[in-house]
PDB file of C-alpha atoms in Angstrom:
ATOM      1  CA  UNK A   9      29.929 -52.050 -26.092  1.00  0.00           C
ATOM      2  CA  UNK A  10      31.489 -49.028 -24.501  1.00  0.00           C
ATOM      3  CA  UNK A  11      30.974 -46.910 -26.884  1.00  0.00           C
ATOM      4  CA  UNK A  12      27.389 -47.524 -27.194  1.00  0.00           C
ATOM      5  CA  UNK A  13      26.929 -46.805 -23.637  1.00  0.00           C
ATOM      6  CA  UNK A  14      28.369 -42.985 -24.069  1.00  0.00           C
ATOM      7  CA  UNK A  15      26.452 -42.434 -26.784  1.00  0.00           C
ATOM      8  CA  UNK A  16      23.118 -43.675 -24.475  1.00  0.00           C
ATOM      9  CA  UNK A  17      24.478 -41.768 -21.309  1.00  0.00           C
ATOM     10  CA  UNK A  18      24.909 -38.466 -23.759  1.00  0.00           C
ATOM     11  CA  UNK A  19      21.323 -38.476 -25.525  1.00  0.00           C
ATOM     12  CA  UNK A  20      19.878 -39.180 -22.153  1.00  0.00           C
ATOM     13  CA  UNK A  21      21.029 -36.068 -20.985  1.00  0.00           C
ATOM     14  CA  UNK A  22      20.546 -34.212 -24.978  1.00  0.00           C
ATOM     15  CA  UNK A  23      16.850 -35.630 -23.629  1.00  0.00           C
ATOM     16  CA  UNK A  24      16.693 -34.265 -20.213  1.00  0.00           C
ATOM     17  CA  UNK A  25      18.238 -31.173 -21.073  1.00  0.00           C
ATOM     18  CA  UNK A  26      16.133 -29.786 -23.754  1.00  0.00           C
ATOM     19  CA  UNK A  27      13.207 -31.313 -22.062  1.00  0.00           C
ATOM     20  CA  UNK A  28      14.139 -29.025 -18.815  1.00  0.00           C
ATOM     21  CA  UNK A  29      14.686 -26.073 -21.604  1.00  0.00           C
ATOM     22  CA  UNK A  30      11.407 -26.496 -23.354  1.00  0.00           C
ATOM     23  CA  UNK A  31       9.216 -26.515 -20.098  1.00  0.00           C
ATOM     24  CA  UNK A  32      10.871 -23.898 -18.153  1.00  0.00           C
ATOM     25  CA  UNK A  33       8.753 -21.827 -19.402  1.00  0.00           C
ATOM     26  CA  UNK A  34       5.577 -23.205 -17.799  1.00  0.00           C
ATOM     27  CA  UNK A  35       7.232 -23.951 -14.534  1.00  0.00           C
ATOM     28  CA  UNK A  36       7.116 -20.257 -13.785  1.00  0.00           C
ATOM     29  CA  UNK A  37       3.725 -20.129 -13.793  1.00  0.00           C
ATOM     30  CA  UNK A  38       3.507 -16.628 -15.370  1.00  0.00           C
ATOM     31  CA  UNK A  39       3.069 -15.659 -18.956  1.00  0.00           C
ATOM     32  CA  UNK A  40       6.478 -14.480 -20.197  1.00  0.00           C
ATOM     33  CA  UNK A  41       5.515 -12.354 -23.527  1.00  0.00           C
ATOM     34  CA  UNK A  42       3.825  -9.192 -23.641  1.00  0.00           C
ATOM     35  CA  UNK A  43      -0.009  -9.061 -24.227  1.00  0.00           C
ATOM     36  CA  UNK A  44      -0.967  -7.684 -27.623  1.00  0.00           C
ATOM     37  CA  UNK A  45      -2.084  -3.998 -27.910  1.00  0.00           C
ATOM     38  CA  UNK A  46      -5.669  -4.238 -26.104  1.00  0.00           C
ATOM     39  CA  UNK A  47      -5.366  -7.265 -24.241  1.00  0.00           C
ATOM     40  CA  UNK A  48      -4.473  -8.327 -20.704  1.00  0.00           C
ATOM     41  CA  UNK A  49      -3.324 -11.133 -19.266  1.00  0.00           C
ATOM     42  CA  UNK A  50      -6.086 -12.681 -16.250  1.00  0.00           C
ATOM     43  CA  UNK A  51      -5.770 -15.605 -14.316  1.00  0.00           C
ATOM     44  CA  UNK A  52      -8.425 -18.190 -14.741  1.00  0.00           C
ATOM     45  CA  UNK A  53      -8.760 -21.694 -13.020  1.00  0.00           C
ATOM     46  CA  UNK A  54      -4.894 -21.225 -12.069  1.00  0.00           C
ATOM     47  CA  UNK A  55      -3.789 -20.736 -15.784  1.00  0.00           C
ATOM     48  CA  UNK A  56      -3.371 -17.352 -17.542  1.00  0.00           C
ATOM     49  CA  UNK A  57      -5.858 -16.171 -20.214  1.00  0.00           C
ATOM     50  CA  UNK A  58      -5.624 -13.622 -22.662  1.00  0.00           C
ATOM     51  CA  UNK A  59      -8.594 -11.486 -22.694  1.00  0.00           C
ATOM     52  CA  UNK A  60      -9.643  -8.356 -24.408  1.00  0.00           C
ATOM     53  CA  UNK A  61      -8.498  -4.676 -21.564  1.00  0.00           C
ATOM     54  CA  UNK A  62     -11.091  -3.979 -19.210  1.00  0.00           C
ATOM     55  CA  UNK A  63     -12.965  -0.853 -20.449  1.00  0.00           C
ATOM     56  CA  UNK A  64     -10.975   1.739 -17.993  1.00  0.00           C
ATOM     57  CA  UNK A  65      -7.753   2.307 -15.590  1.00  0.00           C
ATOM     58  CA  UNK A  66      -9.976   1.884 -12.621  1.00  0.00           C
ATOM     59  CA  UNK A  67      -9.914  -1.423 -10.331  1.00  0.00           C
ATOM     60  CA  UNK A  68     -12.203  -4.062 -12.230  1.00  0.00           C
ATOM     61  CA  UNK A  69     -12.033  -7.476 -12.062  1.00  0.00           C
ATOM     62  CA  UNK A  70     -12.828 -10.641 -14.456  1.00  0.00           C
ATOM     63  CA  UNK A  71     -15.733 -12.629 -13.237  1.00  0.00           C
ATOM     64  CA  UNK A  72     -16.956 -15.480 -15.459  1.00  0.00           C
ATOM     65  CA  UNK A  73     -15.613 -13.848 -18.924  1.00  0.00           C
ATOM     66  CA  UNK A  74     -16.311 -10.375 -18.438  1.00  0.00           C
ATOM     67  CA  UNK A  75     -14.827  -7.134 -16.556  1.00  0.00           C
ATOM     68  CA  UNK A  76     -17.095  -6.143 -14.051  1.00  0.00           C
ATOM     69  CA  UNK A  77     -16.086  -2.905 -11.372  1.00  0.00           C
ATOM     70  CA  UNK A  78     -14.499  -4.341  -8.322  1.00  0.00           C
ATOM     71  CA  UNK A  79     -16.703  -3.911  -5.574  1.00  0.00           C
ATOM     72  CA  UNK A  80     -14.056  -3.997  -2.680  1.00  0.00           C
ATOM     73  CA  UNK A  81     -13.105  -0.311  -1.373  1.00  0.00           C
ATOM     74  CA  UNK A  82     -10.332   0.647  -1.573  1.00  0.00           C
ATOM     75  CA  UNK A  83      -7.489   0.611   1.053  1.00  0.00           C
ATOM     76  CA  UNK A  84      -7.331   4.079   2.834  1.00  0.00           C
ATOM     77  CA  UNK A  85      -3.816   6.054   1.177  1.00  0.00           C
ATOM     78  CA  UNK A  86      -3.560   4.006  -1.892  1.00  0.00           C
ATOM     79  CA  UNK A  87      -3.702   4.565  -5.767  1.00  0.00           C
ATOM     80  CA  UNK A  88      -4.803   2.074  -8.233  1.00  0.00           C
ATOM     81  CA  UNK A  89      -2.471   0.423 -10.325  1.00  0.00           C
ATOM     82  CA  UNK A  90      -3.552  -1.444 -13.378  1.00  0.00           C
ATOM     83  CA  UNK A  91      -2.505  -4.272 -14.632  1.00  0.00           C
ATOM     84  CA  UNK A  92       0.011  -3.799 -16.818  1.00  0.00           C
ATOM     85  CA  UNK A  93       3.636  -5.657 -18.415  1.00  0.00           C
ATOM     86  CA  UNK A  94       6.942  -5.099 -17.600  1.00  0.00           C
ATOM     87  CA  UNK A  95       9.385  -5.590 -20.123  1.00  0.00           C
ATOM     88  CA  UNK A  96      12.518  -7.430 -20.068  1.00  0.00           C
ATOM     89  CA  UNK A  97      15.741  -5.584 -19.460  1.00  0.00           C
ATOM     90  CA  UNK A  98      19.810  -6.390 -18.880  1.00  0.00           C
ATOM     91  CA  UNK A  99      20.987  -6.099 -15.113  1.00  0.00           C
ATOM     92  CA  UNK A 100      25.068  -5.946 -16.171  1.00  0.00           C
ATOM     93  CA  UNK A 101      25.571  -9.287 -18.525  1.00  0.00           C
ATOM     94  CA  UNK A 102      22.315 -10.636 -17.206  1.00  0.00           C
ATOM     95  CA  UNK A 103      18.698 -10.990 -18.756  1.00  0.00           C
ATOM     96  CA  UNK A 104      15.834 -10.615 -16.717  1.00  0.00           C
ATOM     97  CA  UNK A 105      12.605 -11.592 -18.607  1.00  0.00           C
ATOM     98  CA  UNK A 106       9.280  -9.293 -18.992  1.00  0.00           C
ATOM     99  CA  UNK A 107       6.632 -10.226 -16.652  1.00  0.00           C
ATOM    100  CA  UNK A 108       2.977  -9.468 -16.319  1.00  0.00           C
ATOM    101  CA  UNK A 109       1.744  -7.744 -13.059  1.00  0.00           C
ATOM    102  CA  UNK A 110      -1.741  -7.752 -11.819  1.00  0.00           C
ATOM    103  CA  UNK A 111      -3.903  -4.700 -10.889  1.00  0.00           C
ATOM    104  CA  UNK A 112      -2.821  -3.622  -7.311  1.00  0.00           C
ATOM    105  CA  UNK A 113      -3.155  -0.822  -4.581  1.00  0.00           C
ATOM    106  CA  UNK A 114       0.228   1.032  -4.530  1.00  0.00           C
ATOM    107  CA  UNK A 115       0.272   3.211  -1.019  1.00  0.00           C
ATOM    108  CA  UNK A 116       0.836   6.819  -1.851  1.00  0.00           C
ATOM    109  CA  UNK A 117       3.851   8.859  -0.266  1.00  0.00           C
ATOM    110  CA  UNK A 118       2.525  11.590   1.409  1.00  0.00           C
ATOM    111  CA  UNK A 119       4.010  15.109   0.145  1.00  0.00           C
ATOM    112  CA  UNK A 120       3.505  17.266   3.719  1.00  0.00           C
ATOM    113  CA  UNK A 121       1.567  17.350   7.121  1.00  0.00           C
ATOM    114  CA  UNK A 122      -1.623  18.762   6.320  1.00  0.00           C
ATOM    115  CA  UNK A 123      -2.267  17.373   2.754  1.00  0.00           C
ATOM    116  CA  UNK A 124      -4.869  14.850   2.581  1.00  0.00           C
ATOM    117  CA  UNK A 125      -5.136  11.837  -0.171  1.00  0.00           C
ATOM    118  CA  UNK A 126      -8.673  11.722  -1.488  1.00  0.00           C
ATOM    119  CA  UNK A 127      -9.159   7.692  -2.047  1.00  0.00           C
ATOM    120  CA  UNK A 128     -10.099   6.621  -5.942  1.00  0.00           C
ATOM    121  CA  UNK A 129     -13.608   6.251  -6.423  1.00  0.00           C
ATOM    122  CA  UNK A 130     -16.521   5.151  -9.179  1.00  0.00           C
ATOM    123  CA  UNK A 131     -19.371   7.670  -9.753  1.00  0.00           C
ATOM    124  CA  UNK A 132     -21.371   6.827 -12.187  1.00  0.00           C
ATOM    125  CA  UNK A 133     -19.921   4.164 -13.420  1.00  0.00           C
ATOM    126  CA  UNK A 134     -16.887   6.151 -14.692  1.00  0.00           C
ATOM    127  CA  UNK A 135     -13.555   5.538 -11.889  1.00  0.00           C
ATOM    128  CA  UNK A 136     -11.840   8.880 -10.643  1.00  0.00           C
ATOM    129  CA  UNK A 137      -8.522   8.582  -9.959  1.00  0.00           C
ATOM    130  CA  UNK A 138      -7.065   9.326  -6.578  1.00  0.00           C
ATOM    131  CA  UNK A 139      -5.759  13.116  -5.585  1.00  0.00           C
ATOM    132  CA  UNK A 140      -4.105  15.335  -3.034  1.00  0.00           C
ATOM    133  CA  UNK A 141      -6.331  18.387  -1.410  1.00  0.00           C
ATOM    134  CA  UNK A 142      -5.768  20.493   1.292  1.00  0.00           C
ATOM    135  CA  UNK A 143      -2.102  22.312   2.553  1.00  0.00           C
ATOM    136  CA  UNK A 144       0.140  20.728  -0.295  1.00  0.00           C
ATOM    137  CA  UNK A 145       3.805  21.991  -1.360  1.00  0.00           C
ATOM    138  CA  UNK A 146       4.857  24.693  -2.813  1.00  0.00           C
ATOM    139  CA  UNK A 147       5.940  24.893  -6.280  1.00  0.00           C
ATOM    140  CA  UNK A 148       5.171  21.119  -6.786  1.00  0.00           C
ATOM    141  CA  UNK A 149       1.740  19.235  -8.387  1.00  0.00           C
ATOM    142  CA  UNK A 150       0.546  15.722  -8.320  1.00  0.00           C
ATOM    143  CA  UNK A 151       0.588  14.111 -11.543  1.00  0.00           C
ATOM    144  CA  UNK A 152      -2.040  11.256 -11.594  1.00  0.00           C
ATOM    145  CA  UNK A 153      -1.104   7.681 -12.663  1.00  0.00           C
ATOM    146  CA  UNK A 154      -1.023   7.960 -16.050  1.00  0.00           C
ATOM    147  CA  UNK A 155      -0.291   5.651 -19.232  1.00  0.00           C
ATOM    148  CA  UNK A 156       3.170   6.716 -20.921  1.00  0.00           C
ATOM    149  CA  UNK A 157       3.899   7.186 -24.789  1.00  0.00           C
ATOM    150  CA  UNK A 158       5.152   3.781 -24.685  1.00  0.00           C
ATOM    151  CA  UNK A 159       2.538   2.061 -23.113  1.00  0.00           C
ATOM    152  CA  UNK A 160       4.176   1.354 -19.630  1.00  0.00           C
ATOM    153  CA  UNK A 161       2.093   2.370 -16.730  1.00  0.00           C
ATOM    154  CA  UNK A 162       3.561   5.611 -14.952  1.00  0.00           C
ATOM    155  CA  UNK A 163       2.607   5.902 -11.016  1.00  0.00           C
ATOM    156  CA  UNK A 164       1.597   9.120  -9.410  1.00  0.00           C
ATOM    157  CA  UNK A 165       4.429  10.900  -8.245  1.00  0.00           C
ATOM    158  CA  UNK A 166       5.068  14.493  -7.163  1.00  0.00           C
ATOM    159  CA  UNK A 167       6.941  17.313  -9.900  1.00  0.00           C
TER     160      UNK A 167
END
């Protein structure tokens, strides 16, 4: 009778273990694998959706199954981000998992007094990308956000 009972109490929690193991995934609430090349995760109806890459880096934004160009300005001193994934890495003997982030506004340092950030902007349909003018250091250039040889997204940053 005894031994019965252990072997009940330990496949109850076998059971509630691997149940907790096989939906951890979903209690995040964020996909946790890298989109394939061309696709991007959106959020839809509080579930994500993989969808085909809107057309260009500049802000768009999915609206009943297709990318249309975000009509909000943008937020004075800020560069576009696009949404993009971060991979997984190893923090000392730990694993942090890949994650997918959203397009954002990122706020852009500013290099000197007198240089002035011209905001990102659509003309024509076609979205050009934020830059410096005016008094700007010596010796140093802006290099746009940009997408890197291994497809992560690289900010704008000053060299």
């Amino acid at each position: 009778m005894k031994e019965v009972c252990i072997k009940r109490v330990i496949f109850t929690v076998f059971l509630c273990v691997s149940l907790l193991i096989f939906f951890s995934d979903y209690a995040s609430a964020k996909p946790h694998k890298p989109p394939p090349h061309g696709k991007v995760w959106v959020e839809v109806g509080g579930k994500w959706k993989l969808v085909i890459a809107p057309p260009g880096v500049g802000p768009y934004i999915w609206v009943k199954g297709k990318w249309v160009i975000d009509p909000t300005p943008p937020p004075p001193g800020c560069e576009w981000g696009p949404p993009h994934w971060v991979p997984g890495y190893w923090k000392g003997k730990r694993w942090v998992p890949g994650y997918w982030v959203a397009g954002y506004w990122k706020p852009v340092p500013l290099p000197c007094p007198g240089a002035i950030w011209i905001i990102g902007h659509w003309e024509k349909g076609r979205w050009i990308p934020g830059y410096w003018k005016g008094k700007l250091p010596r010796g140093r250039h802006w290099v746009p956000g940009h997408w890197g040889p291994d497809r992560r997204w690289r900010h704008g940053n000053w060299r």
